[in-house]
Short mmCIF file of C-alpha atoms in Angstrom, two decimals:
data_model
loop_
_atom_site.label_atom_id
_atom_site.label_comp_id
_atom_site.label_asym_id
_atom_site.label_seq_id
_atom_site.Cartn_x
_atom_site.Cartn_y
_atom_site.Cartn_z
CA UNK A 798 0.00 0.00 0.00
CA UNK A 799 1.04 3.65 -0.61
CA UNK A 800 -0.50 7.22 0.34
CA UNK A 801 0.00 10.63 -1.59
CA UNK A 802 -0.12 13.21 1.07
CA UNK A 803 -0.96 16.87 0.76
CA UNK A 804 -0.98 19.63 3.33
CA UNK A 805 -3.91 21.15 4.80
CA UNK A 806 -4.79 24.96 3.48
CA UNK A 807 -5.38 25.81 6.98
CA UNK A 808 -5.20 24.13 10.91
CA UNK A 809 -7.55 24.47 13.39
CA UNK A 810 -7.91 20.90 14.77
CA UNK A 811 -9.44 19.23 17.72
CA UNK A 812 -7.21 15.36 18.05
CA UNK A 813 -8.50 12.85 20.33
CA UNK A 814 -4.43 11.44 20.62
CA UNK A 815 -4.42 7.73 21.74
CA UNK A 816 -3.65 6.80 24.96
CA UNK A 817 -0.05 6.17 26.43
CA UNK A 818 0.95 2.60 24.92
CA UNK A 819 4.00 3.09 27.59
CA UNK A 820 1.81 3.45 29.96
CA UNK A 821 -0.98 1.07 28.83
CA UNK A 822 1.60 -1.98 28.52
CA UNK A 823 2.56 -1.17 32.46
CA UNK A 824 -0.24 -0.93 34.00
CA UNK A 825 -1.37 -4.36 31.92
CA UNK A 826 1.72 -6.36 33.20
CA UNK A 827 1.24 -4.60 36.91
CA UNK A 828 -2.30 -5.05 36.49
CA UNK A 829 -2.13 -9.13 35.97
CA UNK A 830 0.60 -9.41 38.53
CA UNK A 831 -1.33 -7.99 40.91
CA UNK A 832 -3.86 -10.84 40.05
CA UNK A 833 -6.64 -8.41 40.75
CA UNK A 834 -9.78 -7.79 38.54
CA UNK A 835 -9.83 -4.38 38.57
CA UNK A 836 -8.94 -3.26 34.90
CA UNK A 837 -6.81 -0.23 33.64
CA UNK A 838 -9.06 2.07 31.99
CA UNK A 839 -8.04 4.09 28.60
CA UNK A 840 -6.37 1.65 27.33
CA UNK A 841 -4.65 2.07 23.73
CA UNK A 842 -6.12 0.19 20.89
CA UNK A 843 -2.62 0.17 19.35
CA UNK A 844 -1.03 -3.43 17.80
CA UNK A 845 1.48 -3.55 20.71
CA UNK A 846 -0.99 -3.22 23.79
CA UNK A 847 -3.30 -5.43 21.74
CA UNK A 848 -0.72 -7.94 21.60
CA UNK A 849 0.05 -7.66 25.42
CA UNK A 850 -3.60 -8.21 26.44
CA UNK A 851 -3.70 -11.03 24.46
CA UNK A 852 -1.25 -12.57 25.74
CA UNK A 853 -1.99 -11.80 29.49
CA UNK A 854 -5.72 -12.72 29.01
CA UNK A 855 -5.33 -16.45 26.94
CA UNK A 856 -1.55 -17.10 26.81
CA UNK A 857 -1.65 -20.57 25.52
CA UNK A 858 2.02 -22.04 24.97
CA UNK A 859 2.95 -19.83 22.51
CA UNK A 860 2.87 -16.62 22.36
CA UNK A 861 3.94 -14.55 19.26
CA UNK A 862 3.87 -10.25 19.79
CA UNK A 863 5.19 -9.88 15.92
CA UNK A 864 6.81 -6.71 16.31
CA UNK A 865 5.90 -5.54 19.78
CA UNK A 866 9.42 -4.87 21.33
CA UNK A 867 7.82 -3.59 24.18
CA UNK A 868 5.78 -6.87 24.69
CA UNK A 869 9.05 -9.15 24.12
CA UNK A 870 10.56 -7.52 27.10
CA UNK A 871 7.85 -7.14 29.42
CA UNK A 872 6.69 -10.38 28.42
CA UNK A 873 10.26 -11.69 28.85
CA UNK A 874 10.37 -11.23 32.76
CA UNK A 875 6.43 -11.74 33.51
CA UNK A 876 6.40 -15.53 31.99
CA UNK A 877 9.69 -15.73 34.38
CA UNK A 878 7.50 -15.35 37.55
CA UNK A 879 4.15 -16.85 36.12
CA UNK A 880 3.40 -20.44 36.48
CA UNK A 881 3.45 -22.87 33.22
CA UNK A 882 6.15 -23.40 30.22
CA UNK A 883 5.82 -20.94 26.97
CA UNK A 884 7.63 -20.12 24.13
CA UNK A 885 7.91 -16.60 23.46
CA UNK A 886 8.80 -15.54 19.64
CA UNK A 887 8.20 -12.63 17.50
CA UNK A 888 8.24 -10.95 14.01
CA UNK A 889 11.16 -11.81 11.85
CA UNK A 890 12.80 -8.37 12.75
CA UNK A 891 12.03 -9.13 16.58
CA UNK A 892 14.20 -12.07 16.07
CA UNK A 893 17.37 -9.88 15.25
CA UNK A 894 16.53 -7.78 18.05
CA UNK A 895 18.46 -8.70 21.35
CA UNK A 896 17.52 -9.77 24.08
CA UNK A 897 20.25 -10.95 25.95
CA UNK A 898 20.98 -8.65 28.66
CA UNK A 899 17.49 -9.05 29.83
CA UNK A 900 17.88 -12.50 30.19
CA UNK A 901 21.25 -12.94 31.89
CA UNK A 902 19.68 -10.39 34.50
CA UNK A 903 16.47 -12.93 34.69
CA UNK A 904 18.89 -16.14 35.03
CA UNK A 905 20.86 -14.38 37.80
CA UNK A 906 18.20 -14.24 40.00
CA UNK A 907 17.22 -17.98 38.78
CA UNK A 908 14.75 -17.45 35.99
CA UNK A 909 14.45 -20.96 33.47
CA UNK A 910 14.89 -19.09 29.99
CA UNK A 911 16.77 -21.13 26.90
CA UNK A 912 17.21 -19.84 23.52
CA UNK A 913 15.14 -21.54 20.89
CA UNK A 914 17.02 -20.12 17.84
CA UNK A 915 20.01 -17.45 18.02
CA UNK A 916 21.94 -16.92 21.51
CA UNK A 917 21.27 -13.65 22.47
CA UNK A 918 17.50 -13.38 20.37
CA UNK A 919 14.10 -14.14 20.47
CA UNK A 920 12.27 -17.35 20.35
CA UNK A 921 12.65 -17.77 24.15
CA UNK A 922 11.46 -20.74 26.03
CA UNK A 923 10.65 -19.67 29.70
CA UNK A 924 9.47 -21.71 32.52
CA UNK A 925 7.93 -20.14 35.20
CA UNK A 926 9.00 -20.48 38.73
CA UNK A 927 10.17 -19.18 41.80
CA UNK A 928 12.77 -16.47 41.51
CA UNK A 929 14.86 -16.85 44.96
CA UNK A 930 17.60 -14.06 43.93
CA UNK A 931 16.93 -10.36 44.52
CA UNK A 932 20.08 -8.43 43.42
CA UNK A 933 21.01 -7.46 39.73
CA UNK A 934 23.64 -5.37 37.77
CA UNK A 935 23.25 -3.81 34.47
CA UNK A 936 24.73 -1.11 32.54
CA UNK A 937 22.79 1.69 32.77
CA UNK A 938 23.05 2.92 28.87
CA UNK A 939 20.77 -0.58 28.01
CA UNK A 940 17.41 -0.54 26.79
CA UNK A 941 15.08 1.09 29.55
CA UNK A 942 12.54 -1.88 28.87
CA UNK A 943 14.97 -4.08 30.27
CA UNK A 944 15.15 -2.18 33.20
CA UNK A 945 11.79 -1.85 33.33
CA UNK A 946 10.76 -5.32 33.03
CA UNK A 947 12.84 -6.74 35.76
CA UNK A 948 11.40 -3.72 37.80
CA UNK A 949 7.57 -4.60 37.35
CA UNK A 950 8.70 -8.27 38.73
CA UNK A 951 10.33 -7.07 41.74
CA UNK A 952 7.68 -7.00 43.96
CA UNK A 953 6.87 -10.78 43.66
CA UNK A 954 10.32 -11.88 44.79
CA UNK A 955 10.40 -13.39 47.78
CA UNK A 956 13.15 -10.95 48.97
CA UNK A 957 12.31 -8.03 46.46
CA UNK A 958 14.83 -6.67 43.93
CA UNK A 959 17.74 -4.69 44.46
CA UNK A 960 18.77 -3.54 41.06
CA UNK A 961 22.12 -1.53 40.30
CA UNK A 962 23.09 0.31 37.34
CA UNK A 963 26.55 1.01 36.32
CA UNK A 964 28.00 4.26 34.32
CA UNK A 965 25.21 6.38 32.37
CA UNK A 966 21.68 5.71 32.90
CA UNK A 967 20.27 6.47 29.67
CA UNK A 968 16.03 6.87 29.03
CA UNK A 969 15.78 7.87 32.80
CA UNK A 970 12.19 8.96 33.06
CA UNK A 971 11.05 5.67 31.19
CA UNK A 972 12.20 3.88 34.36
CA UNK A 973 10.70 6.47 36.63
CA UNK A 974 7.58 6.11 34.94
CA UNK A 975 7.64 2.54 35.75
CA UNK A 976 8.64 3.11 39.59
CA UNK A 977 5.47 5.42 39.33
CA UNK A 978 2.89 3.13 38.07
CA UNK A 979 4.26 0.96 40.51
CA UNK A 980 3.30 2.81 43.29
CA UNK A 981 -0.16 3.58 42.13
CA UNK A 982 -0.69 -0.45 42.23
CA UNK A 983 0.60 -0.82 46.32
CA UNK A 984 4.01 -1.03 45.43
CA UNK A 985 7.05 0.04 47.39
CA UNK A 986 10.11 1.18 45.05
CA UNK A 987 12.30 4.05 44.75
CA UNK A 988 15.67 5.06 44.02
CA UNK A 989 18.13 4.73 47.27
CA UNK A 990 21.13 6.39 45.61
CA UNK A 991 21.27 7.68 42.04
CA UNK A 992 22.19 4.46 40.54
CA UNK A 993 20.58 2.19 42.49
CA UNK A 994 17.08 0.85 42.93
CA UNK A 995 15.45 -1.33 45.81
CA UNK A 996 12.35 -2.45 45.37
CA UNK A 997 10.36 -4.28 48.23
CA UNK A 998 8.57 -7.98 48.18
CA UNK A 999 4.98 -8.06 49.00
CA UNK A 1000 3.18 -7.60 45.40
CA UNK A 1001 0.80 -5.41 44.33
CA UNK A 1002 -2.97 -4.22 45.24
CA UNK A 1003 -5.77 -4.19 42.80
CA UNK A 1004 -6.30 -0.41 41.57
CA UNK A 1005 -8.76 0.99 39.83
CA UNK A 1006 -6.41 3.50 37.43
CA UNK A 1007 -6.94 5.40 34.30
CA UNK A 1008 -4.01 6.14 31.06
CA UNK A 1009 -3.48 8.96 30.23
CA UNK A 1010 -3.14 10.64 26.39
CA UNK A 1011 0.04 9.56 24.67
CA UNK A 1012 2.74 12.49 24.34
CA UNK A 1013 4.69 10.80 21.56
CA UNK A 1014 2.06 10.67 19.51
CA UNK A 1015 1.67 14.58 20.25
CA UNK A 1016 4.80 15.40 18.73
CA UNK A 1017 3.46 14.68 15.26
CA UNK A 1018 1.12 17.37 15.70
CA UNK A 1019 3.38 19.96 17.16
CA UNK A 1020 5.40 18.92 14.03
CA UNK A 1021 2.47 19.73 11.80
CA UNK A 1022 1.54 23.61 13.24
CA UNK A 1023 5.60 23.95 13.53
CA UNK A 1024 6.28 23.27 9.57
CA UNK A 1025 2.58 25.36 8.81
CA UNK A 1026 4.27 28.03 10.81
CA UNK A 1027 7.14 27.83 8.73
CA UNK A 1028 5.59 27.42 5.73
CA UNK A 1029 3.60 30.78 5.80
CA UNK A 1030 6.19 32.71 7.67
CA UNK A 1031 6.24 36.52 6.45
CA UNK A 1032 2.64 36.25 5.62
CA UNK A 1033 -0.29 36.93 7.57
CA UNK A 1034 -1.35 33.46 8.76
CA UNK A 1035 -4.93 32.15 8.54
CA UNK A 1036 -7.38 32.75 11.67
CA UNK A 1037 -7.34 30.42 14.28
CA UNK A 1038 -4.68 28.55 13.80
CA UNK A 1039 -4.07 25.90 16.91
CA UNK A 1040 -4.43 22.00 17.28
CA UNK A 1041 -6.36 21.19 20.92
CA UNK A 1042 -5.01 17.54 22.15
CA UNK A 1043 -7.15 17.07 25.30
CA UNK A 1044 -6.06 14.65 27.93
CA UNK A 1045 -1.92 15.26 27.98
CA UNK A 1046 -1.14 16.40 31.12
CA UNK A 1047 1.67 19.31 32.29
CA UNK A 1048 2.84 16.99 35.68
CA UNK A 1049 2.72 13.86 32.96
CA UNK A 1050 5.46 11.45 34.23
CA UNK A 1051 5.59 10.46 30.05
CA UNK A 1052 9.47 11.66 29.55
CA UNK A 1053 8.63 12.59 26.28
CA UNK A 1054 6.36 15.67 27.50
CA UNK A 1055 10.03 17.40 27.00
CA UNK A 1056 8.93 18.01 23.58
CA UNK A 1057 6.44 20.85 24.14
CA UNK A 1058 9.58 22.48 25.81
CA UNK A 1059 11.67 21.72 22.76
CA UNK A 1060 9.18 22.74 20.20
CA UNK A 1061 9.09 26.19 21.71
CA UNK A 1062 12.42 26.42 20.27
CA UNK A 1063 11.07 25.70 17.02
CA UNK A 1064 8.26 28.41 17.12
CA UNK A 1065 5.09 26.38 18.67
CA UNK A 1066 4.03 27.52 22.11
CA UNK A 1067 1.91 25.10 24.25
CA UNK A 1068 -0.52 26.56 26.47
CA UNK A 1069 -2.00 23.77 29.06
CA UNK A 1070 -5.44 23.58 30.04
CA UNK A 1071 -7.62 21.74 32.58
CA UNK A 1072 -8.02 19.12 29.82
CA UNK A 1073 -5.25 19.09 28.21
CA UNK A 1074 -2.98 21.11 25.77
CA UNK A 1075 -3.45 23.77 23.06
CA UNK A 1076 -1.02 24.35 20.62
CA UNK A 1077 -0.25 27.76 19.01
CA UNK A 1078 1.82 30.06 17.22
CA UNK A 1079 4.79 31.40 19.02
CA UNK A 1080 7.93 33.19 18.89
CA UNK A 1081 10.45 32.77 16.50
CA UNK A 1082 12.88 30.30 15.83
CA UNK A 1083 16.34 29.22 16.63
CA UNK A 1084 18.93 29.08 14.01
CA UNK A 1085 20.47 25.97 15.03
CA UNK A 1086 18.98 23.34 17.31
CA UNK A 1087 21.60 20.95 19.76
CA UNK A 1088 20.18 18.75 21.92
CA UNK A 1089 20.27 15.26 24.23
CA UNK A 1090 17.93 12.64 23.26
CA UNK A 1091 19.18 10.15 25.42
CA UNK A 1092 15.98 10.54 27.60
CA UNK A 1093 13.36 11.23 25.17
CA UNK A 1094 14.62 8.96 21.91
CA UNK A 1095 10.79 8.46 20.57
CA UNK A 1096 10.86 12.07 19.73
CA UNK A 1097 14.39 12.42 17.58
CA UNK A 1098 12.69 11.11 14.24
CA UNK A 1099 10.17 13.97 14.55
CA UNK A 1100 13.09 16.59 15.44
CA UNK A 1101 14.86 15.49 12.66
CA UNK A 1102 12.73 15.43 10.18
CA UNK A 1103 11.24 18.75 11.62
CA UNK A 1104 14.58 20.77 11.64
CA UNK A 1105 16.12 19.65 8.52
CA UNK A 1106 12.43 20.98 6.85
CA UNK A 1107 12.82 24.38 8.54
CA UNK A 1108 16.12 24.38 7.41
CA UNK A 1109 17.63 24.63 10.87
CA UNK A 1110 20.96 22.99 11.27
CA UNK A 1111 20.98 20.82 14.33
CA UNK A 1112 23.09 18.14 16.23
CA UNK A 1113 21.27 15.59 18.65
CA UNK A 1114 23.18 13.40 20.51
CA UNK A 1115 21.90 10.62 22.76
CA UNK A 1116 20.83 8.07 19.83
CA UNK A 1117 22.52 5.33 20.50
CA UNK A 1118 19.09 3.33 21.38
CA UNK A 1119 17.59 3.98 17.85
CA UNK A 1120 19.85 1.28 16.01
CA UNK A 1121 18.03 -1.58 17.68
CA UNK A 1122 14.41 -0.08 17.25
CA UNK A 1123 11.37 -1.53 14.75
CA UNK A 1124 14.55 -0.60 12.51
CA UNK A 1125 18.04 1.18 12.68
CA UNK A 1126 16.41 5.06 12.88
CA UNK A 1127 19.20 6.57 12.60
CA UNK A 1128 20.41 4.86 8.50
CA UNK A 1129 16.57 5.05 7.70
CA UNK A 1130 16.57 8.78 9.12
CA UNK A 1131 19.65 9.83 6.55
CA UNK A 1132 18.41 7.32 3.56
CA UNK A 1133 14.76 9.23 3.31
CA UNK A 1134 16.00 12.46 4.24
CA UNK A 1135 18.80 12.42 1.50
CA UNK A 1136 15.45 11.61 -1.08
CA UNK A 1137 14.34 14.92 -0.29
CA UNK A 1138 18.01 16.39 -0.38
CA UNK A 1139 19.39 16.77 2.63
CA UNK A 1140 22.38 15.10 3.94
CA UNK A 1141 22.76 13.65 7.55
CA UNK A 1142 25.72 12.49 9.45
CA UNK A 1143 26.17 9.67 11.97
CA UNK A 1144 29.01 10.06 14.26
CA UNK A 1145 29.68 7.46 17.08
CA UNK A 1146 26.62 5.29 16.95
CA UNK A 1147 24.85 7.69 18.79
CA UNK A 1148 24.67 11.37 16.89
CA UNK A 1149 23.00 12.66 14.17
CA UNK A 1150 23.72 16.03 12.59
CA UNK A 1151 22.90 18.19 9.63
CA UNK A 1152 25.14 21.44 9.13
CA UNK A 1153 22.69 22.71 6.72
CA UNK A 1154 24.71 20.32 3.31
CA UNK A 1155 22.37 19.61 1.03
CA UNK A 1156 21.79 17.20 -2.09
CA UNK A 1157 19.98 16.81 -5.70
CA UNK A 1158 16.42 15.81 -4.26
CA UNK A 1159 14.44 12.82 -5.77
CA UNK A 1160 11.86 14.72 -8.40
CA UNK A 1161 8.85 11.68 -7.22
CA UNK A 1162 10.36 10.59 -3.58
CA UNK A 1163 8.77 7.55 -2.31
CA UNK A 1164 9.44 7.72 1.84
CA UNK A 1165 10.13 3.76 3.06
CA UNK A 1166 8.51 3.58 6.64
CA UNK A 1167 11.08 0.05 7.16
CA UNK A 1168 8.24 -1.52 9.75
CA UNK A 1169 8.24 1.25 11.60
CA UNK A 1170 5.16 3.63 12.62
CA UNK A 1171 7.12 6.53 14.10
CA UNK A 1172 9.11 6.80 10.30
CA UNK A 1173 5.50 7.06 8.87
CA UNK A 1174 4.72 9.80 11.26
CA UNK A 1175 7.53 11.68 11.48
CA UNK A 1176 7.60 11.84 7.44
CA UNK A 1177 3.51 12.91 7.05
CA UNK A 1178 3.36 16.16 8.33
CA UNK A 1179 6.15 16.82 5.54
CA UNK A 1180 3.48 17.14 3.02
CA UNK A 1181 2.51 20.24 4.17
CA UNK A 1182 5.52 21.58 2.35
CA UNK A 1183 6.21 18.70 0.02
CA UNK A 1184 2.38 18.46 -1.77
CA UNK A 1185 1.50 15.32 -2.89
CA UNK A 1186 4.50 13.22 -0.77
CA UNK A 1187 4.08 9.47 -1.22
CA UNK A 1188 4.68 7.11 1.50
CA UNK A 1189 4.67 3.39 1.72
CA UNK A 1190 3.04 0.82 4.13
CA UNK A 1191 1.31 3.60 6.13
CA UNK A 1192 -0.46 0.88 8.03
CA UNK A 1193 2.53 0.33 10.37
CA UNK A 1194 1.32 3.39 12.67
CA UNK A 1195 -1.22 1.09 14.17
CA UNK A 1196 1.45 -0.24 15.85
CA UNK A 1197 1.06 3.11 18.20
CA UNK A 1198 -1.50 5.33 17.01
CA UNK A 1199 -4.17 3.49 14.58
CA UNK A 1200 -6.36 6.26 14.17
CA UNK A 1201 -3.22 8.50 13.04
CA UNK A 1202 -4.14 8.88 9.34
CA UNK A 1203 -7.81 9.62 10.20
CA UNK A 1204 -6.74 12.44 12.36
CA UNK A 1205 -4.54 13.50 9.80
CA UNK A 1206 -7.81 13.61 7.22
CA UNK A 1207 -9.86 15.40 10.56
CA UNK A 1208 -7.16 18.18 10.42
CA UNK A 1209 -7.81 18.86 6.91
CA UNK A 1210 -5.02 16.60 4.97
CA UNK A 1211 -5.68 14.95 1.90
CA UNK A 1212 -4.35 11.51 2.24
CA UNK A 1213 -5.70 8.87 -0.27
CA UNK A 1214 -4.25 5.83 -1.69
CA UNK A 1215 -2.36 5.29 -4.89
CA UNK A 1216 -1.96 2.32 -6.54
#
């Protein structure tokens, strides 16, 4: 499948945004360790907290999440703890994603895990049991999911979980998003020195507890009003030009609320409301945009793409978490981008930077989305200065946000399908 894009003449949108799947796929794992009946409210209707209920509610002895990375993970430490014997497997690209820290931590504290395939990678056979250890040491610049999952577990351990992590702590409010939820559910866990985490035994209470609106899914629309902005700078701009996302919340513990702070660098100004958030025209722009995505990596295609648009050079470090996403962002960020003529740089596994070089554009670009909904999103709101932008399988944003193109059509884009 493949959609031809074009911009809206105006935008004055109301967006119901989906709820938090970060949040959603916690609270379901807390939720069914807790063994209550109580059920999280809001939940997303996105492919990876579909996958997780399923799973959770009729697990059978195989469970597949297809792309769900989230799900692997979480997934990963919950069978560890949860009586019966299941093999755990995934999408092809799941299957080259590792997993191996995860489960080294899990076997340390005597989880039953073997590899059915590839050391290191998904399919995993896990049989549940009794974990009897309750101390753990990981690098800190790992995949926050890891840390998270082994977190969600730690109040069924017999002795709790002491968990320790060494040198940079990358993605830090993921995992204190995670201690938070936690404590909404009964549970005791905190941070007892800045690298270290004790959590306490004695499970979890059932909680009657409601998600909140997603703020990744936000930053597509800040996106949108920023490149509008752009587009009609110098002129006098249409009336009423905002986009209202009700239920985000200003004391969010989402680590990607950062991004209304960054935008504001980028001209959008976010005023909050009792419901949620209005975005609006604001002041004007910086000339060149450096930044630290280390704690907020969902956002950097959407900065990227954003920036090099607006023609503002920028260098974000912190990336070194986006080669083992749905795909490696960072060579599918510079392969698209360099389509539309502008050429990226990837230093040290972990930066990307544009100093403003550009390239012969593609006169008919195609944009690949590689699997992966947040390349889909972060490339749509382009057609508000790129009319009639095609992009392939734009289906893979229900894998976050399946209402996205829908929205998109609400705001006043034309998106149809070409053959």
């Amino acid at each position: 499948m493949e959609y031809q894009i074009i911009g809206p003449t105006t935008l004055d949108a109301l967006i119901s945004l989906p709820s938090s799947k970060s949040i959603s796929n916690r609270a379901l794992i807390i939720h069914a360790l807790s063994g209550g009946t109580t059920r999280p409210a809001n939940l997303s209707d996105c492919d990876d907290t579909r996958v997780m209920n399923l799973a959770l509610s009729n697990p059978g002895t195989a469970i597949d999440i297809g792309a769900a990375g989230t799900a692997m993970r979480f997934l990963t430490a919950y069978l560890s703890v949860t009586p019966g014997t299941r093999l755990l497997t995934g999408s092809e690209r799941m299957k080259h994603r590792p997993i191996g820290p995860l489960v080294d931590a899990l076997r340390n504290l005597g989880a039953k895990i073997d590899y059915e395939e590839r050391e290191g990678f998904p399919p995993l056979r896990i049989i549940g049991t009794r974990l009897e250890g309750n101390s753990v040491t990981l690098a800190g610049n790992i995949s926050s999911q890891y840390i998270s999952a082994l977190l969600m577990i730690g109040p069924m351990l017999p002795q709790g979980l002491r968990l320790h992590l060494i040198g940079e702590i990358i993605s830090r409010p993921y995992i204190n998003l995670t201690l938070q939820l936690m404590k909404s559910y009964g549970a005791e866990a905190g941070w007892i020195t800045p690298d270290t985490i004790c959590v306490h035994p004695g499970g979890y209470k059932d909680t009657a507890f409601t998600v909140e609106s997603d703020w990744s899914a936000a930053s597509y629309w800040y996106e949108a009003l920023a490149l509008f902005l752009f587009k009609h700078r110098g002129q006098a701009l249409p009336d009423n030009i905002r986009v209202s996302l009700p239920g985000l919340r200003e004391d969010s513990f989402q680590g990607d609320s950062r991004g209304a702070r960054l935008f504001t660098k980028l001209g959008v100004q976010t005023r909050y409301t009792p419901t949620g958030v209005t975005l609006m025209p604001g002041n004007t722009c910086v000339e060149y945009l450096e930044e630290d995505f280390v704690d907020i990596p969902d956002l950097a295609q959407t900065f990227v793409v954003t920036c090099c648009l607006m023609g503002i050079p920028f260098r974000f470090t912190g990336l070194q978490s986006l080669r083992i996403k749905e795909t490696d962002r960072m060579a599918a960020l510079a392969d698209e981008l360099r389509k539309l003529g502008y050429v990226l740089s990837c230093e040290q596994d972990s930066i990307l930077a544009w100093d403003g070089k550009r390239c012969p554009a593609q006169p008919s670009p195609l944009i690949r989305t590689y699997e992966d909904h947040r390349m889909a999103m972060a490339f749509a709101p382009a057609s508000i200065l790129l009319p009639g932008l095609h992009l392939a399988e734009p289906q893979v944003v229900s894998k976050s946000y399946p209402h996205f193109w829908a929205d998109l059509r609400r705001a006043g884009f034309d998106v149809r399908e070409v053959d």
